[in-house]
Amino acid sequence: MTHPLRLGVNIDHVATIRNARGGDHPDPVRAAQIVASVGGDGITAHLREDRRHIRDDDLQRIQDATALPLNLEMAATEEMLDIALRHMPHAACIVPEKREERTTEGGLDAAGLHNTLAPIVSKLKNHGIRVSLFIEAQERQLNAALKLGVPVVEFHTGEYAHAHLAGDSERTQRELRRIADMSALAAKNGIEPHAGHGLTYENVQPIAAIPQLAELNIGHYLVGEAVFVGLEQAVRQMRELMDEAR
Ligand code: PXP
């Protein structure tokens, strides 16, 4: 069965550009309002330990300025747990975080980190926050997510995106199959599968065609495109490609 596919727009890199000059322009809040005005389904923001893009006060301002659900990407730390419980976003996606990385380079080791994740997942869940784990599309990680009792997993599409960019069609197909198989397995086990990372106009459609996926979270490419065509048009075009693929 094919479900509607939501588009969550990650606005982190609007804040990256703002922070490059230390002022308040461009404001990620304005980006969130534009996303809402063109029918985006949610706002995704990653509050990193080093605050390199989104900052603490942005979270409240985003929540105040739009009615769209906020998906807070967060590391599994006490500091981030406190912030999540203070802001009560609609959803929290737990991601691995390394200070020196340029971006979230791989999935969370949900299997290896069970004891660290269990109390954080249960506190978020007890407060009514929809918890997701950002994992590789691997059965071991999906089983760990099942054991942790999360309602949602987001599959990391970075390897797929790399293979696609390299023009390696065999590897691209292999990565795609892995994400499709794990999406089907997640749905079969009652977990809602999402996907994201490195998605572009060129590579989004085979992912969007995976029938069990309920949400894609896309950021860097949309903000990059927005430089040329505006955020409104970039989100519209991504939405169209996603719809066409279903
Ligand atoms: N989903 C998650 C969990 C992420 O951490 C990120 C970015 O860090 C994205 C989606 C969006 O990735 P991109 O910016 O490459 O579109």
mmCIF file of C-alpha atoms and ligand atoms in Angstrom:
data_model
loop_
_atom_site.group_PDB
_atom_site.id
_atom_site.type_symbol
_atom_site.label_atom_id
_atom_site.label_comp_id
_atom_site.label_asym_id
_atom_site.label_seq_id
_atom_site.Cartn_x
_atom_site.Cartn_y
_atom_site.Cartn_z
ATOM 1 C CA MET A 1 0.000 0.000 0.000
ATOM 2 C CA THR A 2 1.248 3.466 -0.876
ATOM 3 C CA HIS A 3 1.043 6.119 1.837
ATOM 4 C CA PRO A 4 1.199 9.846 1.296
ATOM 5 C CA LEU A 5 4.790 11.042 1.497
ATOM 6 C CA ARG A 6 5.493 14.044 3.716
ATOM 7 C CA LEU A 7 8.295 16.504 3.063
ATOM 8 C CA GLY A 8 10.152 17.800 6.098
ATOM 9 C CA VAL A 9 12.434 20.683 5.208
ATOM 10 C CA ASN A 10 15.658 20.953 7.151
ATOM 11 C CA ILE A 11 16.437 24.653 7.538
ATOM 12 C CA ASP A 12 19.807 24.285 9.299
ATOM 13 C CA HIS A 13 21.780 25.776 6.455
ATOM 14 C CA VAL A 14 19.780 28.975 6.365
ATOM 15 C CA ALA A 15 21.221 29.420 9.850
ATOM 16 C CA THR A 16 24.687 28.432 8.572
ATOM 17 C CA ILE A 17 24.596 31.372 6.159
ATOM 18 C CA ARG A 18 23.261 33.694 8.855
ATOM 19 C CA ASN A 19 25.981 32.652 11.288
ATOM 20 C CA ALA A 20 28.715 33.269 8.707
ATOM 21 C CA ARG A 21 28.232 36.979 9.424
ATOM 22 C CA GLY A 22 26.997 36.771 12.974
ATOM 23 C CA GLY A 23 23.858 38.818 12.402
ATOM 24 C CA ASP A 24 20.259 37.825 11.983
ATOM 25 C CA HIS A 25 19.967 37.492 8.202
ATOM 26 C CA PRO A 26 18.886 35.191 6.606
ATOM 27 C CA ASP A 27 16.534 34.150 9.370
ATOM 28 C CA PRO A 28 15.634 30.426 9.511
ATOM 29 C CA VAL A 29 12.249 31.492 10.884
ATOM 30 C CA ARG A 30 11.445 33.215 7.606
ATOM 31 C CA ALA A 31 12.472 30.018 5.827
ATOM 32 C CA ALA A 32 10.106 28.016 8.043
ATOM 33 C CA GLN A 33 7.272 30.394 7.181
ATOM 34 C CA ILE A 34 7.963 30.017 3.466
ATOM 35 C CA VAL A 35 8.034 26.223 3.806
ATOM 36 C CA ALA A 36 4.638 26.412 5.529
ATOM 37 C CA SER A 37 3.240 28.689 2.831
ATOM 38 C CA VAL A 38 4.133 26.273 0.018
ATOM 39 C CA GLY A 39 2.718 23.190 1.671
ATOM 40 C CA GLY A 40 5.799 21.678 3.303
ATOM 41 C CA ASP A 41 4.735 19.179 5.938
ATOM 42 C CA GLY A 42 7.245 19.913 8.649
ATOM 43 C CA ILE A 43 10.348 21.762 9.747
ATOM 44 C CA THR A 44 13.445 19.843 10.697
ATOM 45 C CA ALA A 45 16.267 21.443 12.659
ATOM 46 C CA HIS A 46 19.417 20.013 14.216
ATOM 47 C CA LEU A 47 20.610 21.755 17.341
ATOM 48 C CA ARG A 48 24.232 20.698 17.428
ATOM 49 C CA GLU A 49 26.411 20.704 20.488
ATOM 50 C CA ASP A 50 28.608 23.400 18.895
ATOM 51 C CA ARG A 51 25.558 25.439 17.694
ATOM 52 C CA ARG A 52 27.166 25.818 14.296
ATOM 53 C CA HIS A 53 23.799 26.475 12.639
ATOM 54 C CA ILE A 54 20.524 26.355 14.595
ATOM 55 C CA ARG A 55 20.759 28.004 18.021
ATOM 56 C CA ASP A 56 18.670 27.538 21.118
ATOM 57 C CA ASP A 57 16.531 30.624 20.615
ATOM 58 C CA ASP A 58 15.772 29.607 17.004
ATOM 59 C CA LEU A 59 13.786 26.628 18.250
ATOM 60 C CA GLN A 60 11.297 28.749 20.155
ATOM 61 C CA ARG A 61 11.087 31.311 17.395
ATOM 62 C CA ILE A 62 10.365 28.591 14.822
ATOM 63 C CA GLN A 63 7.699 27.084 17.059
ATOM 64 C CA ASP A 64 6.102 30.484 17.629
ATOM 65 C CA ALA A 65 6.146 31.454 13.965
ATOM 66 C CA THR A 66 4.639 28.403 12.279
ATOM 67 C CA ALA A 67 2.092 25.747 13.050
ATOM 68 C CA LEU A 68 4.089 23.111 11.176
ATOM 69 C CA PRO A 69 5.319 20.222 13.287
ATOM 70 C CA LEU A 70 8.928 20.625 14.392
ATOM 71 C CA ASN A 71 11.227 17.638 14.092
ATOM 72 C CA LEU A 72 14.194 18.276 16.384
ATOM 73 C CA GLU A 73 17.322 16.367 15.441
ATOM 74 C CA MET A 74 19.363 15.787 18.555
ATOM 75 C CA ALA A 75 22.314 13.877 19.924
ATOM 76 C CA ALA A 76 21.608 11.388 22.701
ATOM 77 C CA THR A 77 22.832 13.626 25.511
ATOM 78 C CA GLU A 78 21.342 14.922 28.757
ATOM 79 C CA GLU A 79 21.717 18.495 27.514
ATOM 80 C CA MET A 80 19.674 17.813 24.370
ATOM 81 C CA LEU A 81 17.115 15.788 26.293
ATOM 82 C CA ASP A 82 16.534 18.767 28.611
ATOM 83 C CA ILE A 83 16.160 21.087 25.635
ATOM 84 C CA ALA A 84 13.729 18.722 23.912
ATOM 85 C CA LEU A 85 11.598 18.446 27.048
ATOM 86 C CA ARG A 86 11.588 22.213 27.417
ATOM 87 C CA HIS A 87 10.526 22.847 23.815
ATOM 88 C CA MET A 88 8.299 19.808 23.316
ATOM 89 C CA PRO A 89 8.751 19.460 19.548
ATOM 90 C CA HIS A 90 6.303 17.229 17.705
ATOM 91 C CA ALA A 91 9.125 14.793 16.966
ATOM 92 C CA ALA A 92 12.700 14.161 18.003
ATOM 93 C CA CYS A 93 15.098 12.308 15.756
ATOM 94 C CA ILE A 94 18.120 10.993 17.616
ATOM 95 C CA VAL A 95 21.231 11.299 15.477
ATOM 96 C CA PRO A 96 24.890 10.459 16.020
ATOM 97 C CA GLU A 97 27.011 13.551 16.393
ATOM 98 C CA LYS A 98 30.739 14.088 16.164
ATOM 99 C CA ARG A 99 32.127 17.554 16.666
ATOM 100 C CA GLU A 100 34.659 17.264 13.831
ATOM 101 C CA GLU A 101 32.263 15.966 11.157
ATOM 102 C CA ARG A 102 30.991 18.212 8.389
ATOM 103 C CA THR A 103 27.554 16.624 8.512
ATOM 104 C CA THR A 104 25.868 13.604 10.078
ATOM 105 C CA GLU A 105 28.059 11.087 8.322
ATOM 106 C CA GLY A 106 26.440 7.817 9.237
ATOM 107 C CA GLY A 107 23.565 6.281 11.112
ATOM 108 C CA LEU A 108 23.269 5.894 14.840
ATOM 109 C CA ASP A 109 24.587 2.622 16.263
ATOM 110 C CA ALA A 110 21.265 1.827 17.901
ATOM 111 C CA ALA A 111 22.403 -1.724 18.546
ATOM 112 C CA GLY A 112 25.646 -0.780 20.324
ATOM 113 C CA LEU A 113 24.130 2.150 22.207
ATOM 114 C CA HIS A 114 21.035 0.433 23.577
ATOM 115 C CA ASN A 115 21.746 1.312 27.209
ATOM 116 C CA THR A 116 22.466 4.970 26.448
ATOM 117 C CA LEU A 117 19.426 5.333 24.220
ATOM 118 C CA ALA A 118 16.830 3.452 26.274
ATOM 119 C CA PRO A 119 16.331 6.097 29.029
ATOM 120 C CA ILE A 120 16.368 8.975 26.547
ATOM 121 C CA VAL A 121 13.866 7.286 24.241
ATOM 122 C CA SER A 122 11.558 6.473 27.110
ATOM 123 C CA LYS A 123 11.670 9.991 28.586
ATOM 124 C CA LEU A 124 10.889 11.546 25.209
ATOM 125 C CA LYS A 125 8.110 9.035 24.610
ATOM 126 C CA ASN A 126 6.634 9.558 28.071
ATOM 127 C CA HIS A 127 6.337 13.251 27.275
ATOM 128 C CA GLY A 128 4.440 12.503 24.076
ATOM 129 C CA ILE A 129 7.289 13.332 21.684
ATOM 130 C CA ARG A 130 7.387 11.100 18.611
ATOM 131 C CA VAL A 131 10.836 9.544 18.732
ATOM 132 C CA SER A 132 12.802 8.528 15.709
ATOM 133 C CA LEU A 133 16.271 7.015 15.329
ATOM 134 C CA PHE A 134 18.469 7.982 12.383
ATOM 135 C CA ILE A 135 19.929 4.617 11.386
ATOM 136 C CA GLU A 136 21.524 2.812 8.476
ATOM 137 C CA ALA A 137 19.117 0.584 6.588
ATOM 138 C CA GLN A 138 20.426 -2.580 8.220
ATOM 139 C CA GLU A 139 18.434 -5.338 9.870
ATOM 140 C CA ARG A 140 20.622 -5.234 12.962
ATOM 141 C CA GLN A 141 19.869 -1.558 13.494
ATOM 142 C CA LEU A 142 16.188 -1.985 12.758
ATOM 143 C CA ASN A 143 15.985 -4.800 15.303
ATOM 144 C CA ALA A 144 17.673 -2.552 17.848
ATOM 145 C CA ALA A 145 15.118 0.176 17.103
ATOM 146 C CA LEU A 146 12.326 -2.350 17.619
ATOM 147 C CA LYS A 147 13.834 -3.341 20.939
ATOM 148 C CA LEU A 148 13.954 0.317 21.972
ATOM 149 C CA GLY A 149 10.270 0.680 21.134
ATOM 150 C CA VAL A 150 10.530 3.719 18.859
ATOM 151 C CA PRO A 151 7.546 4.473 16.601
ATOM 152 C CA VAL A 152 9.717 5.837 13.766
ATOM 153 C CA VAL A 153 13.101 5.242 12.145
ATOM 154 C CA GLU A 154 14.767 7.466 9.576
ATOM 155 C CA PHE A 155 17.034 5.656 7.159
ATOM 156 C CA HIS A 156 20.276 7.411 6.243
ATOM 157 C CA THR A 157 20.351 7.813 2.468
ATOM 158 C CA GLY A 158 23.930 9.162 2.362
ATOM 159 C CA GLU A 159 25.506 6.036 0.845
ATOM 160 C CA TYR A 160 22.779 5.921 -1.788
ATOM 161 C CA ALA A 161 23.361 9.598 -2.605
ATOM 162 C CA HIS A 162 27.144 9.073 -2.859
ATOM 163 C CA ALA A 163 26.729 6.083 -5.162
ATOM 164 C CA HIS A 164 24.306 8.053 -7.337
ATOM 165 C CA LEU A 165 26.661 11.024 -7.550
ATOM 166 C CA ALA A 166 29.547 8.737 -8.491
ATOM 167 C CA GLY A 167 27.450 7.330 -11.333
ATOM 168 C CA ASP A 168 27.866 3.826 -9.929
ATOM 169 C CA SER A 169 24.536 2.346 -10.921
ATOM 170 C CA GLU A 170 25.175 -1.081 -9.433
ATOM 171 C CA ARG A 171 25.970 0.375 -6.031
ATOM 172 C CA THR A 172 23.081 2.836 -6.322
ATOM 173 C CA GLN A 173 20.664 -0.033 -6.965
ATOM 174 C CA ARG A 174 22.131 -2.035 -4.093
ATOM 175 C CA GLU A 175 21.721 0.882 -1.684
ATOM 176 C CA LEU A 176 18.213 1.549 -2.947
ATOM 177 C CA ARG A 177 17.236 -2.098 -2.456
ATOM 178 C CA ARG A 178 18.599 -2.022 1.086
ATOM 179 C CA ILE A 179 16.493 1.044 1.936
ATOM 180 C CA ALA A 180 13.412 -0.430 0.230
ATOM 181 C CA ASP A 181 13.781 -3.791 1.992
ATOM 182 C CA MET A 182 14.289 -2.222 5.410
ATOM 183 C CA SER A 183 11.373 0.187 4.851
ATOM 184 C CA ALA A 184 9.119 -2.790 4.132
ATOM 185 C CA LEU A 185 10.429 -4.646 7.178
ATOM 186 C CA ALA A 186 9.992 -1.597 9.413
ATOM 187 C CA ALA A 187 6.408 -1.095 8.273
ATOM 188 C CA LYS A 188 5.673 -4.794 8.730
ATOM 189 C CA ASN A 189 6.826 -4.464 12.331
ATOM 190 C CA GLY A 190 4.747 -1.368 13.008
ATOM 191 C CA ILE A 191 7.566 1.200 12.734
ATOM 192 C CA GLU A 192 6.993 4.167 10.417
ATOM 193 C CA PRO A 193 9.977 4.518 8.066
ATOM 194 C CA HIS A 194 11.365 7.906 7.025
ATOM 195 C CA ALA A 195 14.488 8.669 4.988
ATOM 196 C CA GLY A 196 16.884 11.495 4.401
ATOM 197 C CA HIS A 197 20.358 12.848 3.800
ATOM 198 C CA GLY A 198 21.896 13.989 0.544
ATOM 199 C CA LEU A 199 18.623 13.921 -1.399
ATOM 200 C CA THR A 200 18.425 16.097 -4.511
ATOM 201 C CA TYR A 201 16.144 16.605 -7.521
ATOM 202 C CA GLU A 202 18.279 14.053 -9.350
ATOM 203 C CA ASN A 203 18.204 11.236 -6.825
ATOM 204 C CA VAL A 204 14.944 11.705 -4.894
ATOM 205 C CA GLN A 205 12.519 9.831 -7.098
ATOM 206 C CA PRO A 206 13.633 6.217 -6.608
ATOM 207 C CA ILE A 207 13.562 6.851 -2.837
ATOM 208 C CA ALA A 208 10.182 8.602 -3.001
ATOM 209 C CA ALA A 209 8.826 5.606 -4.895
ATOM 210 C CA ILE A 210 9.409 3.281 -1.927
ATOM 211 C CA PRO A 211 5.774 2.780 -0.922
ATOM 212 C CA GLN A 212 6.206 2.380 2.839
ATOM 213 C CA LEU A 213 8.172 5.605 3.342
ATOM 214 C CA ALA A 214 6.053 8.212 5.086
ATOM 215 C CA GLU A 215 8.451 11.174 5.208
ATOM 216 C CA LEU A 216 11.602 12.521 3.594
ATOM 217 C CA ASN A 217 13.755 15.108 5.350
ATOM 218 C CA ILE A 218 15.704 17.266 2.941
ATOM 219 C CA GLY A 219 17.872 20.279 3.690
ATOM 220 C CA HIS A 220 21.197 21.158 2.151
ATOM 221 C CA TYR A 221 20.163 20.791 -1.471
ATOM 222 C CA LEU A 222 16.972 22.805 -1.034
ATOM 223 C CA VAL A 223 18.794 25.667 0.657
ATOM 224 C CA GLY A 224 21.426 25.546 -2.101
ATOM 225 C CA GLU A 225 18.772 25.630 -4.823
ATOM 226 C CA ALA A 226 17.020 28.444 -3.006
ATOM 227 C CA VAL A 227 20.045 30.653 -3.776
ATOM 228 C CA PHE A 228 19.183 30.333 -7.460
ATOM 229 C CA VAL A 229 15.415 29.967 -7.625
ATOM 230 C CA GLY A 230 14.136 30.924 -4.169
ATOM 231 C CA LEU A 231 13.090 28.604 -1.380
ATOM 232 C CA GLU A 232 9.467 28.631 -2.428
ATOM 233 C CA GLN A 233 10.196 27.275 -5.873
ATOM 234 C CA ALA A 234 12.810 24.815 -4.625
ATOM 235 C CA VAL A 235 10.348 23.261 -2.161
ATOM 236 C CA ARG A 236 7.593 23.214 -4.785
ATOM 237 C CA GLN A 237 9.791 21.446 -7.293
ATOM 238 C CA MET A 238 10.945 18.840 -4.764
ATOM 239 C CA ARG A 239 7.318 18.264 -3.775
ATOM 240 C CA GLU A 240 6.358 17.771 -7.431
ATOM 241 C CA LEU A 241 9.131 15.254 -8.023
ATOM 242 C CA MET A 242 8.137 13.330 -4.902
ATOM 243 C CA ASP A 243 4.474 13.250 -5.941
ATOM 244 C CA GLU A 244 5.363 12.197 -9.464
ATOM 245 C CA ALA A 245 7.391 9.261 -8.118
ATOM 246 C CA ARG A 246 4.480 7.855 -6.073
HETATM 247 N N1 PXP B 1 17.757 13.732 8.196
HETATM 248 C C1 PXP B 1 18.665 13.775 9.185
HETATM 249 C C2 PXP B 1 18.432 12.910 10.379
HETATM 250 C C3 PXP B 1 19.781 14.626 9.113
HETATM 251 O O1 PXP B 1 20.663 14.648 10.118
HETATM 252 C C4 PXP B 1 19.909 15.474 7.992
HETATM 253 C C5 PXP B 1 21.026 16.462 7.873
HETATM 254 O O2 PXP B 1 21.963 16.430 8.757
HETATM 255 C C6 PXP B 1 18.949 15.402 6.991
HETATM 256 C C7 PXP B 1 17.890 14.515 7.109
HETATM 257 C C8 PXP B 1 19.011 16.270 5.778
HETATM 258 O O3 PXP B 1 20.137 16.002 5.029
HETATM 259 P P1 PXP B 1 20.535 16.984 3.848
HETATM 260 O O4 PXP B 1 20.837 18.300 4.455
HETATM 261 O O5 PXP B 1 21.712 16.328 3.235
HETATM 262 O O6 PXP B 1 19.350 17.051 2.932
#
